[in-house]
Coordinates of N, CA and C in Angstrom, one line a residue:
M11 N 83.1 99.0 146.5 CA 83.7 98.0 145.6 C 85.2 98.1 145.8
H12 N 85.9 96.9 145.8 CA 87.3 96.8 146.0 C 88.0 97.5 144.8
L13 N 89.1 98.3 145.1 CA 89.8 99.1 144.0 C 90.2 98.2 142.9
A14 N 90.8 97.0 143.1 CA 91.3 96.2 142.0 C 90.1 95.7 141.2
T15 N 89.0 95.4 141.8 CA 87.8 95.0 141.1 C 87.3 96.1 140.2
L16 N 87.3 97.3 140.7 CA 86.9 98.5 140.0 C 87.9 98.8 138.8
A17 N 89.1 98.6 139.1 CA 90.1 98.8 138.0 C 90.0 97.8 136.9
R18 N 89.7 96.5 137.3 CA 89.5 95.4 136.4 C 88.3 95.7 135.5
H19 N 87.2 96.2 136.1 CA 86.0 96.5 135.4 C 86.3 97.7 134.4
T20 N 87.0 98.7 134.8 CA 87.3 99.8 134.0 C 88.2 99.4 132.8
L21 N 89.1 98.5 133.0 CA 90.0 98.0 132.0 C 89.2 97.1 131.0
S22 N 88.3 96.4 131.5 CA 87.5 95.5 130.6 C 86.6 96.3 129.7
R23 N 86.4 97.5 129.9 CA 85.6 98.4 129.0 C 86.5 99.1 128.0
G24 N 87.7 98.6 127.9 CA 88.6 99.2 126.8 C 89.4 100.4 127.2
T25 N 89.4 100.7 128.5 CA 90.1 101.9 129.0 C 91.6 101.5 129.1
T26 N 92.5 102.5 128.8 CA 93.9 102.2 128.9 C 94.3 102.2 130.4
P27 N 95.4 101.6 130.8 CA 95.8 101.6 132.2 C 95.9 103.0 132.7
A28 N 96.5 103.9 131.9 CA 96.6 105.3 132.4 C 95.3 106.0 132.6
A29 N 94.3 105.7 131.8 CA 93.0 106.3 131.9 C 92.3 105.7 133.1
A30 N 92.5 104.4 133.3 CA 91.9 103.7 134.5 C 92.5 104.3 135.8
Y31 N 93.8 104.5 135.8 CA 94.4 105.2 137.0 C 93.8 106.5 137.2
A32 N 93.7 107.4 136.2 CA 93.2 108.7 136.3 C 91.7 108.7 136.8
L33 N 90.9 107.8 136.3 CA 89.5 107.7 136.7 C 89.4 107.4 138.2
L34 N 90.1 106.4 138.7 CA 90.1 106.0 140.1 C 90.7 107.1 141.0
A35 N 91.7 107.7 140.5 CA 92.3 108.8 141.3 C 91.4 110.0 141.5
R36 N 90.7 110.3 140.4 CA 89.7 111.4 140.4 C 88.5 111.1 141.3
L37 N 88.3 109.8 141.6 CA 87.2 109.5 142.5 C 87.6 109.7 144.0
G38 N 88.8 110.1 144.2 CA 89.3 110.5 145.5 C 90.2 109.5 146.2
H39 N 90.6 108.4 145.5 CA 91.4 107.4 146.1 C 92.9 107.9 146.0
R40 N 93.7 107.5 147.0 CA 95.1 107.9 147.1 C 95.9 107.2 145.9
P41 N 96.9 107.9 145.4 CA 97.6 107.4 144.3 C 98.3 106.1 144.4
L42 N 98.9 105.8 145.5 CA 99.6 104.5 145.6 C 98.6 103.3 145.5
P43 N 97.5 103.3 146.3 CA 96.5 102.2 146.2 C 95.9 102.1 144.8
V44 N 95.7 103.2 144.1 CA 95.1 103.2 142.8 C 96.1 102.6 141.8
A45 N 97.3 103.0 141.9 CA 98.4 102.4 141.0 C 98.5 100.9 141.2
R46 N 98.5 100.5 142.5 CA 98.6 99.1 142.9 C 97.4 98.3 142.3
A47 N 96.2 98.9 142.4 CA 95.0 98.3 142.0 C 95.0 98.1 140.4
V48 N 95.5 99.1 139.7 CA 95.6 98.9 138.2 C 96.6 97.8 137.9
C49 N 97.7 97.8 138.6 CA 98.7 96.7 138.3 C 98.1 95.3 138.6
L50 N 97.4 95.2 139.7 CA 96.8 93.9 140.1 C 95.7 93.5 139.1
A51 N 95.0 94.5 138.6 CA 93.9 94.2 137.7 C 94.5 93.8 136.3
L52 N 95.7 94.2 136.1 CA 96.4 93.7 134.8 C 97.2 92.4 135.1
S53 N 97.0 91.8 136.2 CA 97.6 90.5 136.6 C 99.1 90.6 136.7
I54 N 99.6 91.8 137.1 CA 101.1 91.9 137.4 C 101.3 91.4 138.8
P55 N 102.2 90.5 139.0 CA 102.4 89.9 140.3 C 102.6 90.9 141.4
Q56 N 102.2 90.6 142.6 CA 102.3 91.5 143.7 C 103.7 92.0 144.0
A57 N 104.7 91.0 144.0 CA 106.0 91.4 144.3 C 106.6 92.4 143.2
E58 N 106.2 92.1 141.9 CA 106.7 93.0 140.8 C 106.0 94.4 140.9
T59 N 104.7 94.4 141.3 CA 103.9 95.6 141.5 C 104.6 96.4 142.6
T60 N 104.9 95.8 143.7 CA 105.6 96.5 144.8 C 106.9 97.1 144.4
R61 N 107.7 96.4 143.6 CA 109.0 96.9 143.2 C 108.8 98.1 142.2
R62 N 107.9 97.9 141.3 CA 107.7 99.0 140.3 C 107.2 100.3 141.0
L63 N 106.3 100.1 141.9 CA 105.7 101.3 142.6 C 106.7 102.0 143.5
A64 N 107.6 101.2 144.1 CA 108.6 101.7 145.0 C 109.6 102.6 144.2
D65 N 109.9 102.2 143.0 CA 110.8 102.9 142.1 C 110.3 104.3 141.8
C66 N 109.0 104.5 141.7 CA 108.5 105.8 141.3 C 107.6 106.5 142.4
Y67 N 107.6 105.9 143.6 CA 106.7 106.4 144.7 C 107.0 107.9 145.0
D68 N 108.3 108.2 145.3 CA 108.7 109.5 145.8 C 108.4 110.6 144.7
A69 N 108.7 110.3 143.4 CA 108.5 111.2 142.4 C 107.1 111.5 141.9
L70 N 106.3 110.4 142.0 CA 104.9 110.5 141.4 C 103.7 110.3 142.3
L71 N 103.9 109.5 143.3 CA 102.8 109.0 144.1 C 102.7 109.6 145.5
A72 N 103.8 110.0 146.1 CA 103.9 110.4 147.5 C 103.1 111.7 147.8
D73 N 103.2 112.7 146.9 CA 102.6 114.0 147.1 C 102.0 114.5 145.8
P74 N 100.9 114.0 145.4 CA 100.3 114.4 144.1 C 99.9 115.8 144.0
R75 N 100.1 116.4 142.9 CA 99.6 117.8 142.7 C 98.1 117.7 142.4
P76 N 97.4 118.8 142.7 CA 95.9 118.7 142.4 C 95.7 118.6 140.9
D77 N 94.7 117.9 140.5 CA 94.3 117.8 139.1 C 95.4 117.2 138.2
S78 N 96.3 116.3 138.8 CA 97.4 115.7 138.0 C 97.1 114.2 137.7
A79 N 95.9 113.7 138.0 CA 95.7 112.3 137.8 C 96.0 111.8 136.4
S80 N 95.5 112.5 135.4 CA 95.8 112.1 134.0 C 97.3 112.1 133.7
D81 N 97.9 113.1 134.1 CA 99.4 113.2 133.8 C 100.1 112.1 134.6
T82 N 99.8 111.9 135.8 CA 100.4 110.8 136.6 C 100.2 109.4 135.9
G83 N 98.9 109.2 135.5 CA 98.6 107.9 134.9 C 99.4 107.7 133.6
E84 N 99.6 108.8 132.8 CA 100.3 108.7 131.6 C 101.8 108.5 131.9
L85 N 102.3 109.1 132.9 CA 103.7 108.9 133.3 C 104.0 107.5 133.8
L86 N 103.1 107.0 134.6 CA 103.2 105.6 135.1 C 103.2 104.6 133.9
E87 N 102.4 104.9 132.9 CA 102.3 104.0 131.7 C 103.6 104.2 130.9
A88 N 104.1 105.4 130.7 CA 105.3 105.6 130.0 C 106.6 105.0 130.7
L89 N 106.5 104.9 132.0 CA 107.6 104.4 132.7 C 107.6 102.8 132.7
G90 N 106.5 102.3 132.2 CA 106.4 100.8 132.2 C 105.8 100.2 133.4
V91 N 105.3 101.0 134.3 CA 104.7 100.5 135.5 C 103.5 99.5 135.2
F92 N 102.8 99.8 134.2 CA 101.6 99.0 133.8 C 101.9 97.9 132.7
D93 N 103.2 97.8 132.4 CA 103.6 96.7 131.4 C 103.3 95.3 131.9
I94 N 102.6 94.5 131.1 CA 102.3 93.2 131.5 C 103.4 92.3 131.1
P95 N 104.1 91.6 132.1 CA 105.2 90.8 131.8 C 104.8 89.5 131.0
K96 N 105.6 89.2 130.1 CA 105.3 88.0 129.3 C 106.4 86.9 129.6
S97 N 105.9 85.7 129.8 CA 106.9 84.6 130.0 C 107.5 84.3 128.7
L98 N 108.9 84.3 128.7 CA 109.6 84.1 127.5 C 110.0 82.6 127.4
T99 N 110.0 82.1 126.1 CA 110.5 80.7 125.9 C 112.0 80.7 126.0
D100 N 112.6 79.5 126.0 CA 114.0 79.4 126.1 C 114.7 80.1 124.9
T101 N 114.1 80.0 123.7 CA 114.7 80.7 122.6 C 114.6 82.2 122.8
E102 N 113.5 82.7 123.2 CA 113.4 84.1 123.5 C 114.3 84.6 124.5
L103 N 114.5 83.8 125.6 CA 115.5 84.2 126.6 C 116.9 84.2 126.0
A104 N 117.2 83.3 125.1 CA 118.5 83.3 124.5 C 118.7 84.6 123.6
V105 N 117.6 85.0 122.9 CA 117.7 86.2 122.1 C 117.9 87.4 123.0
V106 N 117.3 87.5 124.2 CA 117.5 88.6 125.1 C 118.9 88.6 125.6
E107 N 119.5 87.4 125.9 CA 120.9 87.4 126.3 C 121.8 87.9 125.2
H108 N 121.5 87.6 123.9 CA 122.3 88.2 122.8 C 122.1 89.7 122.8
F109 N 120.9 90.2 123.0 CA 120.7 91.6 123.0 C 121.5 92.3 124.1
L110 N 121.5 91.7 125.2 CA 122.3 92.3 126.3 C 123.8 92.3 126.0
T111 N 124.3 91.2 125.3 CA 125.7 91.2 124.9 C 125.9 92.3 123.9
A112 N 125.0 92.5 123.0 CA 125.1 93.6 122.0 C 125.1 94.9 122.6
V113 N 124.3 95.1 123.6 CA 124.2 96.4 124.3 C 125.6 96.7 125.0
D114 N 126.2 95.7 125.6 CA 127.5 95.8 126.2 C 128.5 96.2 125.1
A115 N 128.4 95.6 124.0 CA 129.4 95.8 122.9 C 129.2 97.2 122.2
M116 N 128.0 97.8 122.5 CA 127.8 99.2 122.0 C 128.8 100.2 122.6
G117 N 129.3 99.9 123.8 CA 130.2 100.8 124.4 C 129.5 102.0 125.1
G118 N 128.2 102.0 125.2 CA 127.4 103.0 125.8 C 126.0 103.1 125.1
I119 N 125.0 103.4 125.9 CA 123.7 103.4 125.4 C 122.9 104.6 126.0
R120 N 122.1 105.3 125.3 CA 121.3 106.4 125.8 C 120.3 105.8 126.8
P121 N 120.0 106.5 127.9 CA 119.1 106.0 128.9 C 117.7 105.7 128.4
G122 N 117.2 106.5 127.5 CA 115.9 106.3 126.9 C 115.9 105.0 126.0
H123 N 116.9 104.8 125.3 CA 117.0 103.5 124.5 C 117.0 102.3 125.4
R124 N 117.8 102.4 126.5 CA 117.9 101.3 127.5 C 116.5 101.1 128.1
H125 N 115.8 102.1 128.4 CA 114.5 102.0 129.0 C 113.5 101.3 128.1
G126 N 113.6 101.7 126.8 CA 112.7 101.1 125.8 C 113.0 99.6 125.7
L127 N 114.3 99.3 125.6 CA 114.7 97.9 125.5 C 114.2 97.1 126.7
N128 N 114.4 97.6 127.9 CA 113.9 96.9 129.1 C 112.4 96.7 129.0
R129 N 111.6 97.7 128.6 CA 110.2 97.5 128.4 C 109.8 96.4 127.4
W130 N 110.6 96.4 126.3 CA 110.3 95.4 125.3 C 110.7 94.0 125.8
F131 N 111.7 93.9 126.6 CA 112.1 92.6 127.1 C 111.0 92.1 128.1
T132 N 110.5 93.0 128.9 CA 109.4 92.7 129.8 C 108.2 92.2 129.1
T133 N 107.8 92.9 128.1 CA 106.5 92.6 127.4 C 106.7 91.5 126.3
G134 N 107.9 91.1 126.0 CA 108.2 90.1 125.0 C 108.2 90.7 123.6
N135 N 108.3 92.0 123.4 CA 108.3 92.6 122.1 C 109.7 92.6 121.6
L136 N 110.2 91.4 121.2 CA 111.6 91.2 120.8 C 111.8 91.7 119.4
T137 N 110.8 91.8 118.6 CA 110.9 92.4 117.3 C 111.3 93.8 117.4
A138 N 110.6 94.6 118.2 CA 110.9 96.0 118.3 C 112.3 96.2 118.9
A139 N 112.7 95.4 119.9 CA 114.0 95.5 120.4 C 115.1 95.2 119.4
Y140 N 114.9 94.2 118.5 CA 115.9 93.8 117.5 C 116.0 95.0 116.5
L141 N 114.8 95.5 116.0 CA 114.9 96.5 115.0 C 115.5 97.8 115.6
S142 N 115.3 98.0 116.8 CA 116.0 99.2 117.5 C 117.5 99.0 117.5
L143 N 117.9 97.9 117.9 CA 119.4 97.6 118.0 C 120.0 97.6 116.6
A144 N 119.3 97.0 115.6 CA 119.8 96.9 114.3 C 120.0 98.3 113.7
A145 N 119.1 99.3 114.1 CA 119.2 100.6 113.6 C 120.3 101.4 114.3
A146 N 120.7 101.0 115.5 CA 121.7 101.7 116.2 C 123.1 101.3 115.8
H147 N 124.1 101.7 116.4 CA 125.5 101.3 116.1 C 126.4 101.5 117.3
P148 N 127.5 100.7 117.4 CA 128.4 100.8 118.5 C 129.1 102.2 118.5
L149 N 129.5 102.7 119.6 CA 130.3 103.9 119.7 C 131.7 103.7 119.2
P150 N 132.2 104.7 118.4 CA 133.5 104.5 117.8 C 134.6 104.2 118.7
R151 N 134.7 104.9 119.9 CA 135.9 104.8 120.7 C 135.7 103.7 121.8
T152 N 134.5 103.4 122.2 CA 134.3 102.5 123.3 C 133.6 101.2 123.0
G153 N 133.0 101.2 121.8 CA 132.3 100.0 121.4 C 133.1 98.9 120.7
N154 N 132.5 97.8 120.5 CA 133.2 96.7 119.8 C 132.3 96.3 118.6
P155 N 132.5 96.9 117.5 CA 131.6 96.7 116.3 C 131.5 95.2 115.9
T156 N 132.7 94.5 115.9 CA 132.6 93.1 115.5 C 131.7 92.3 116.3
L157 N 131.9 92.4 117.7 CA 131.0 91.7 118.6 C 129.6 92.1 118.5
Y158 N 129.4 93.4 118.3 CA 128.0 94.0 118.2 C 127.2 93.4 117.1
W159 N 127.8 93.5 115.9 CA 127.1 93.0 114.7 C 127.0 91.5 114.6
T160 N 128.0 90.8 115.0 CA 127.9 89.3 115.0 C 126.9 88.8 116.0
T161 N 126.8 89.5 117.1 CA 125.8 89.1 118.1 C 124.4 89.3 117.6
L162 N 124.2 90.5 116.9 CA 122.9 90.8 116.4 C 122.6 89.8 115.2
V163 N 123.5 89.3 114.5 CA 123.3 88.3 113.5 C 122.8 87.0 114.1
T164 N 123.4 86.6 115.2 CA 123.0 85.4 115.9 C 121.6 85.6 116.5
A165 N 121.3 86.8 117.1 CA 120.0 87.0 117.6 C 118.9 87.0 116.5
G166 N 119.3 87.7 115.4 CA 118.3 87.7 114.3 C 118.0 86.3 113.7
E167 N 119.0 85.5 113.6 CA 118.8 84.1 113.2 C 117.9 83.4 114.1
L168 N 118.1 83.6 115.4 CA 117.1 82.9 116.4 C 115.7 83.5 116.2
L169 N 115.6 84.8 116.0 CA 114.3 85.4 115.9 C 113.6 84.9 114.6
T170 N 114.3 84.7 113.5 CA 113.7 84.2 112.3 C 113.2 82.8 112.5
T171 N 113.7 82.0 113.4 CA 113.1 80.7 113.7 C 111.8 80.8 114.4
T172 N 111.6 81.8 115.2 CA 110.4 82.0 116.0 C 109.4 82.8 115.3
L173 N 109.9 83.8 114.4 CA 109.0 84.7 113.7 C 109.4 84.7 112.2
P174 N 109.3 83.5 111.5 CA 109.8 83.4 110.2 C 109.2 84.3 109.1
S175 N 108.0 84.8 109.3 CA 107.3 85.6 108.3 C 107.5 87.1 108.4
D176 N 108.2 87.5 109.4 CA 108.4 88.9 109.6 C 109.5 89.5 108.8
R177 N 109.1 90.2 107.7 CA 110.0 90.8 106.8 C 111.0 91.8 107.4
R178 N 110.5 92.5 108.4 CA 111.3 93.5 109.0 C 112.5 92.9 109.7
I179 N 112.3 91.7 110.3 CA 113.4 91.0 110.9 C 114.4 90.5 109.9
R180 N 113.9 90.0 108.8 CA 114.8 89.5 107.8 C 115.6 90.6 107.1
Y181 N 114.9 91.7 106.9 CA 115.6 92.9 106.4 C 116.7 93.4 107.4
A182 N 116.4 93.5 108.6 CA 117.4 93.9 109.7 C 118.5 92.9 109.8
L183 N 118.2 91.6 109.7 CA 119.2 90.6 109.7 C 120.2 90.8 108.6
T184 N 119.7 91.0 107.4 CA 120.5 91.3 106.2 C 121.5 92.5 106.5
H185 N 120.9 93.5 107.1 CA 121.7 94.7 107.4 C 122.8 94.4 108.4
C186 N 122.4 93.6 109.4 CA 123.4 93.2 110.4 C 124.5 92.3 109.8
R187 N 124.1 91.4 108.9 CA 125.1 90.5 108.3 C 126.1 91.4 107.5
T188 N 125.6 92.4 106.8 CA 126.4 93.3 105.9 C 127.4 94.0 106.8
R189 N 126.9 94.6 107.9 CA 127.7 95.3 108.9 C 128.8 94.4 109.5
A190 N 128.4 93.1 109.8 CA 129.4 92.2 110.4 C 130.5 91.9 109.5
T191 N 130.3 91.9 108.2 CA 131.4 91.5 107.3 C 132.3 92.7 106.9
R192 N 131.9 93.9 107.3 CA 132.8 95.1 107.1 C 133.9 95.1 108.0
P193 N 135.1 95.5 107.6 CA 136.3 95.5 108.5 C 136.2 96.7 109.5

């Protein structure tokens, strides 16, 4: 059976991408073809699959440790290798642009926070991205608080037009408006 077909079948039975990777790797298949098969089974485009796997090949897939299939699958999932990209609407793309402006206005961002934001942008989880940015704050010496908060107000207003019933967004928007009016 073709690896991508086997991965698709495994995923159709409710298995997570990490567990599907581990199962196929334990069957004796090499890590790179297994990871590629899981990505293709998730309908991640070939070019994107190749880019993602090239980014982690040396660290995770080139020379696997014995009995590390489960750990490798979980790491690939945590890195976003198996994230299914969502096509964003024009409004959603505008929100992402505002988020990127806000990130610049922060004056610095932790790598883990940046990674999480990139994953949410890829998967279209803009609510999580907004809540995360609304809970953060610009750095005192390098950030631009006025730009940060006003940009998040604009992004929040756009989000409320696409997700009007999400109370978390409305609450975060109120918080951002309050912060934007502070000197």
